[in-house]
Amino acid sequence: MTLLHKFLQLVKTIVAPEMVCIESLQEWVQARKMVRRSASATQGNLKLVHAFYVGMLGLRYRVSETHSRVLWPSQYTWLLNNGLVRWADHAGWGLSEELIRDKSKADGLVKLAAVLQVTWFVAMCATRAAHALPIAALEAMTLAYVFVMLVTYLFWWVKPKDITTAATVELPPMSRAQRDVFESLAMENTYDDDATAPAPSKNIAWYLVARDCKDDDVLMMHPSDGSDVSKVCVRAEVASIKPGIKRARPLIEWYDDPMIITQWDRDLYFTRWWPLICILGASFGAIHLVSWNSTFPTPFERWLWRSSALISVVTSIVCMQFETMTLRWNGIFTLIRVSSPVLYIISRIVMTAEVFAALRAMPRSTYDTYEIWNYWFHFL
């Protein structure tokens, strides 16, 4: 399952790199949120690297001798804030910074070398454009990948890489009320090694689900609070809809089996940063437009490239407007949810095919180069 999961992740990166970029942004925001939430309980000693590690499902807790469940960031923060575990014992929970970095498959030097390589490529393309040399479709697509992956790399700079072995811990004793609240903070049970958990699906690799969408106020256990947060939330939702079983059934079905594919973090969705986030999400398709006037074998192929790039920009922005992406029928919006990613994938396939088709009729100027070292003489 690990190799197949990595292969599907690679396919996702190639087909829709914006998903990976958005995933890195969400994980970075959620890691910062965990650091902020636990600052008082840890005296500020829980760092981003710890938060990333927990968000990578690096902690599990035993439910029996042979089964375990994922310990989600909200759950660990809740344990810290309510004094059920101490940060002083974090090394015994596998959260030693040295141990985490030792498990990681990459260090800062490797990351810096990769950034320098792509920066050099971008500088060469900028130099060509400044001297009116054409940017080939292949170069435009490479630039798009470089930009998106560079942003992703920056968000994941301190995130450990390819850690596959989680630390399994024993939970502290809890009352029934505490246990109910603790379990209600779990995001899902797909990754649980438990008899009650569903069998892992290959579709997991395509999911983009926030690791932590809980509000801050649920992370403290009040003495009189013995209710299950998830049941309270669903009762409030049911009470807010109009009477009638036909209206209530879809909501109840959604709660029982939400089938969430993507979900925005509440700290990002339609905040003051939302326009910038939309620009970032549309950047991959937009960068392809630098080859708007490039030479293609036929005028039809040129306009096919242009229209595909524009469609990829529009559909990516449309997809980002939905806080939660599901496959359940929800009227006309379901058609938009389904058609937008389908059109995006079609446009990506067309542009990929055009990249290689254009190689059969490349102008001679495409192979001309301008030595970037010539610029140094202007600074001497």
mmCIF file of N, CA and C in Angstrom, residues 172-228:
data_model
loop_
_atom_site.group_PDB
_atom_site.id
_atom_site.type_symbol
_atom_site.label_atom_id
_atom_site.label_comp_id
_atom_site.label_asym_id
_atom_site.label_seq_id
_atom_site.Cartn_x
_atom_site.Cartn_y
_atom_site.Cartn_z
ATOM 1 N N PRO A 172 -3.283 8.458 28.924
ATOM 2 C CA PRO A 172 -3.448 8.539 30.376
ATOM 3 C C PRO A 172 -4.875 8.161 30.762
ATOM 4 N N PRO A 173 -5.103 7.822 32.020
ATOM 5 C CA PRO A 173 -6.469 7.515 32.464
ATOM 6 C C PRO A 173 -7.379 8.726 32.272
ATOM 7 N N MET A 174 -8.591 8.469 31.790
ATOM 8 C CA MET A 174 -9.564 9.536 31.560
ATOM 9 C C MET A 174 -10.935 9.079 32.024
ATOM 10 N N SER A 175 -11.744 10.048 32.450
ATOM 11 C CA SER A 175 -13.126 9.743 32.788
ATOM 12 C C SER A 175 -13.924 9.499 31.512
ATOM 13 N N ARG A 176 -15.146 9.022 31.678
ATOM 14 C CA ARG A 176 -15.988 8.753 30.513
ATOM 15 C C ARG A 176 -16.255 10.033 29.730
ATOM 16 N N ALA A 177 -16.525 11.122 30.450
ATOM 17 C CA ALA A 177 -16.792 12.394 29.774
ATOM 18 C C ALA A 177 -15.555 12.884 29.037
ATOM 19 N N GLN A 178 -14.403 12.768 29.676
ATOM 20 C CA GLN A 178 -13.168 13.183 29.017
ATOM 21 C C GLN A 178 -12.889 12.339 27.779
ATOM 22 N N ARG A 179 -13.137 11.040 27.885
ATOM 23 C CA ARG A 179 -12.886 10.152 26.745
ATOM 24 C C ARG A 179 -13.797 10.498 25.571
ATOM 25 N N ASP A 180 -15.061 10.848 25.866
ATOM 26 C CA ASP A 180 -15.996 11.210 24.797
ATOM 27 C C ASP A 180 -15.524 12.453 24.059
ATOM 28 N N VAL A 181 -15.103 13.459 24.815
ATOM 29 C CA VAL A 181 -14.627 14.683 24.176
ATOM 30 C C VAL A 181 -13.344 14.411 23.401
ATOM 31 N N PHE A 182 -12.456 13.634 23.986
ATOM 32 C CA PHE A 182 -11.195 13.302 23.313
ATOM 33 C C PHE A 182 -11.451 12.618 21.972
ATOM 34 N N GLU A 183 -12.321 11.626 21.950
ATOM 35 C CA GLU A 183 -12.584 10.893 20.711
ATOM 36 C C GLU A 183 -13.346 11.742 19.701
ATOM 37 N N SER A 184 -14.131 12.711 20.172
ATOM 38 C CA SER A 184 -14.866 13.572 19.239
ATOM 39 C C SER A 184 -13.936 14.496 18.460
ATOM 40 N N LEU A 185 -12.701 14.673 18.934
ATOM 41 C CA LEU A 185 -11.748 15.549 18.258
ATOM 42 C C LEU A 185 -11.018 14.860 17.111
ATOM 43 N N ALA A 186 -11.246 13.566 16.925
ATOM 44 C CA ALA A 186 -10.626 12.852 15.805
ATOM 45 C C ALA A 186 -11.242 13.327 14.494
ATOM 46 N N MET A 187 -10.391 13.531 13.476
ATOM 47 C CA MET A 187 -10.870 14.005 12.187
ATOM 48 C C MET A 187 -11.555 12.897 11.401
ATOM 49 N N GLU A 188 -11.006 11.695 11.437
ATOM 50 C CA GLU A 188 -11.572 10.554 10.721
ATOM 51 C C GLU A 188 -10.917 9.290 11.246
ATOM 52 N N ASN A 189 -11.398 8.128 10.788
ATOM 53 C CA ASN A 189 -10.845 6.858 11.268
ATOM 54 C C ASN A 189 -10.254 6.019 10.145
ATOM 55 N N THR A 190 -10.016 6.630 8.990
ATOM 56 C CA THR A 190 -9.503 5.881 7.843
ATOM 57 C C THR A 190 -8.139 5.276 8.125
ATOM 58 N N TYR A 191 -7.317 5.987 8.884
ATOM 59 C CA TYR A 191 -5.942 5.552 9.117
ATOM 60 C C TYR A 191 -5.797 4.714 10.379
ATOM 61 N N ASP A 192 -6.906 4.436 11.063
ATOM 62 C CA ASP A 192 -6.832 3.679 12.304
ATOM 63 C C ASP A 192 -6.606 2.197 12.024
ATOM 64 N N ASP A 193 -5.758 1.604 12.831
ATOM 65 C CA ASP A 193 -5.556 0.156 12.792
ATOM 66 C C ASP A 193 -6.480 -0.451 13.832
ATOM 67 N N ASP A 194 -7.749 -0.511 13.456
ATOM 68 C CA ASP A 194 -8.786 -0.866 14.410
ATOM 69 C C ASP A 194 -9.836 -1.700 13.694
ATOM 70 N N ALA A 195 -10.459 -2.610 14.428
ATOM 71 C CA ALA A 195 -11.479 -3.463 13.826
ATOM 72 C C ALA A 195 -12.682 -2.660 13.361
ATOM 73 N N THR A 196 -12.913 -1.476 13.969
ATOM 74 C CA THR A 196 -14.065 -0.660 13.588
ATOM 75 C C THR A 196 -13.764 0.278 12.433
ATOM 76 N N ALA A 197 -12.494 0.383 12.021
ATOM 77 C CA ALA A 197 -12.111 1.308 10.957
ATOM 78 C C ALA A 197 -12.337 0.672 9.594
ATOM 79 N N PRO A 198 -12.695 1.483 8.585
ATOM 80 C CA PRO A 198 -12.868 0.935 7.238
ATOM 81 C C PRO A 198 -11.535 0.539 6.634
ATOM 82 N N ALA A 199 -11.591 -0.357 5.666
ATOM 83 C CA ALA A 199 -10.362 -0.766 4.981
ATOM 84 C C ALA A 199 -9.797 0.411 4.209
ATOM 85 N N PRO A 200 -8.472 0.623 4.245
ATOM 86 C CA PRO A 200 -7.872 1.744 3.515
ATOM 87 C C PRO A 200 -8.198 1.683 2.037
ATOM 88 N N SER A 201 -8.517 2.832 1.466
ATOM 89 C CA SER A 201 -8.860 2.913 0.050
ATOM 90 C C SER A 201 -7.735 3.589 -0.718
ATOM 91 N N LYS A 202 -7.591 3.209 -1.975
ATOM 92 C CA LYS A 202 -6.589 3.851 -2.832
ATOM 93 C C LYS A 202 -6.922 5.320 -3.048
ATOM 94 N N ASN A 203 -8.176 5.709 -2.841
ATOM 95 C CA ASN A 203 -8.580 7.095 -3.057
ATOM 96 C C ASN A 203 -7.994 8.042 -2.022
ATOM 97 N N ILE A 204 -7.408 7.496 -0.944
ATOM 98 C CA ILE A 204 -6.835 8.346 0.099
ATOM 99 C C ILE A 204 -5.797 9.289 -0.487
ATOM 100 N N ALA A 205 -5.042 8.807 -1.456
ATOM 101 C CA ALA A 205 -3.969 9.619 -2.039
ATOM 102 C C ALA A 205 -4.501 10.866 -2.714
ATOM 103 N N TRP A 206 -5.772 10.835 -3.140
ATOM 104 C CA TRP A 206 -6.336 11.986 -3.836
ATOM 105 C C TRP A 206 -7.003 12.958 -2.877
ATOM 106 N N TYR A 207 -7.220 12.538 -1.633
ATOM 107 C CA TYR A 207 -7.929 13.386 -0.695
ATOM 108 C C TYR A 207 -7.049 14.543 -0.247
ATOM 109 N N LEU A 208 -7.707 15.657 0.003
ATOM 110 C CA LEU A 208 -7.027 16.829 0.553
ATOM 111 C C LEU A 208 -7.880 17.328 1.707
ATOM 112 N N VAL A 209 -7.698 16.720 2.867
ATOM 113 C CA VAL A 209 -8.542 16.993 4.015
ATOM 114 C C VAL A 209 -7.722 17.681 5.087
ATOM 115 N N ALA A 210 -8.270 18.737 5.638
ATOM 116 C CA ALA A 210 -7.571 19.458 6.697
ATOM 117 C C ALA A 210 -7.340 18.541 7.891
ATOM 118 N N ARG A 211 -6.159 18.623 8.466
ATOM 119 C CA ARG A 211 -5.831 17.793 9.616
ATOM 120 C C ARG A 211 -6.492 18.312 10.891
ATOM 121 N N ASP A 212 -6.957 19.544 10.874
ATOM 122 C CA ASP A 212 -7.476 20.134 12.101
ATOM 123 C C ASP A 212 -8.403 21.281 11.740
ATOM 124 N N CYS A 213 -9.704 21.050 11.861
ATOM 125 C CA CYS A 213 -10.677 22.111 11.593
ATOM 126 C C CYS A 213 -11.454 22.474 12.851
ATOM 127 N N LYS A 214 -10.999 22.034 14.001
ATOM 128 C CA LYS A 214 -11.711 22.299 15.244
ATOM 129 C C LYS A 214 -11.473 23.736 15.706
ATOM 130 N N ASP A 215 -12.452 24.265 16.407
ATOM 131 C CA ASP A 215 -12.319 25.603 16.968
ATOM 132 C C ASP A 215 -11.522 25.538 18.270
ATOM 133 N N ASP A 216 -10.943 26.676 18.637
ATOM 134 C CA ASP A 216 -10.115 26.714 19.836
ATOM 135 C C ASP A 216 -10.909 26.401 21.100
ATOM 136 N N ASP A 217 -12.192 26.789 21.135
ATOM 137 C CA ASP A 217 -12.938 26.680 22.381
ATOM 138 C C ASP A 217 -13.293 25.240 22.752
ATOM 139 N N VAL A 218 -13.078 24.273 21.869
ATOM 140 C CA VAL A 218 -13.378 22.887 22.217
ATOM 141 C C VAL A 218 -12.160 22.176 22.787
ATOM 142 N N LEU A 219 -11.042 22.875 22.903
ATOM 143 C CA LEU A 219 -9.813 22.225 23.336
ATOM 144 C C LEU A 219 -9.586 22.325 24.836
ATOM 145 N N MET A 220 -10.579 22.845 25.573
ATOM 146 C CA MET A 220 -10.496 22.874 27.025
ATOM 147 C C MET A 220 -11.692 22.129 27.590
ATOM 148 N N MET A 221 -11.436 21.265 28.550
ATOM 149 C CA MET A 221 -12.478 20.465 29.176
ATOM 150 C C MET A 221 -13.000 21.203 30.393
ATOM 151 N N HIS A 222 -14.246 21.662 30.332
ATOM 152 C CA HIS A 222 -14.836 22.368 31.455
ATOM 153 C C HIS A 222 -15.410 21.354 32.448
ATOM 154 N N PRO A 223 -15.390 21.675 33.738
ATOM 155 C CA PRO A 223 -15.833 20.706 34.744
ATOM 156 C C PRO A 223 -17.243 20.188 34.505
ATOM 157 N N SER A 224 -18.144 21.029 34.011
ATOM 158 C CA SER A 224 -19.534 20.619 33.828
ATOM 159 C C SER A 224 -19.822 20.115 32.436
ATOM 160 N N ASP A 225 -18.804 20.052 31.618
ATOM 161 C CA ASP A 225 -19.003 19.674 30.219
ATOM 162 C C ASP A 225 -18.741 18.185 30.052
ATOM 163 N N GLY A 226 -19.810 17.406 29.963
ATOM 164 C CA GLY A 226 -19.659 15.974 29.764
ATOM 165 C C GLY A 226 -20.289 15.504 28.490
ATOM 166 N N SER A 227 -20.561 16.417 27.580
ATOM 167 C CA SER A 227 -21.273 16.057 26.355
ATOM 168 C C SER A 227 -20.303 15.715 25.252
ATOM 169 N N ASP A 228 -20.821 15.000 24.293
ATOM 170 C CA ASP A 228 -20.065 14.643 23.091
ATOM 171 C C ASP A 228 -20.201 15.789 22.106
#
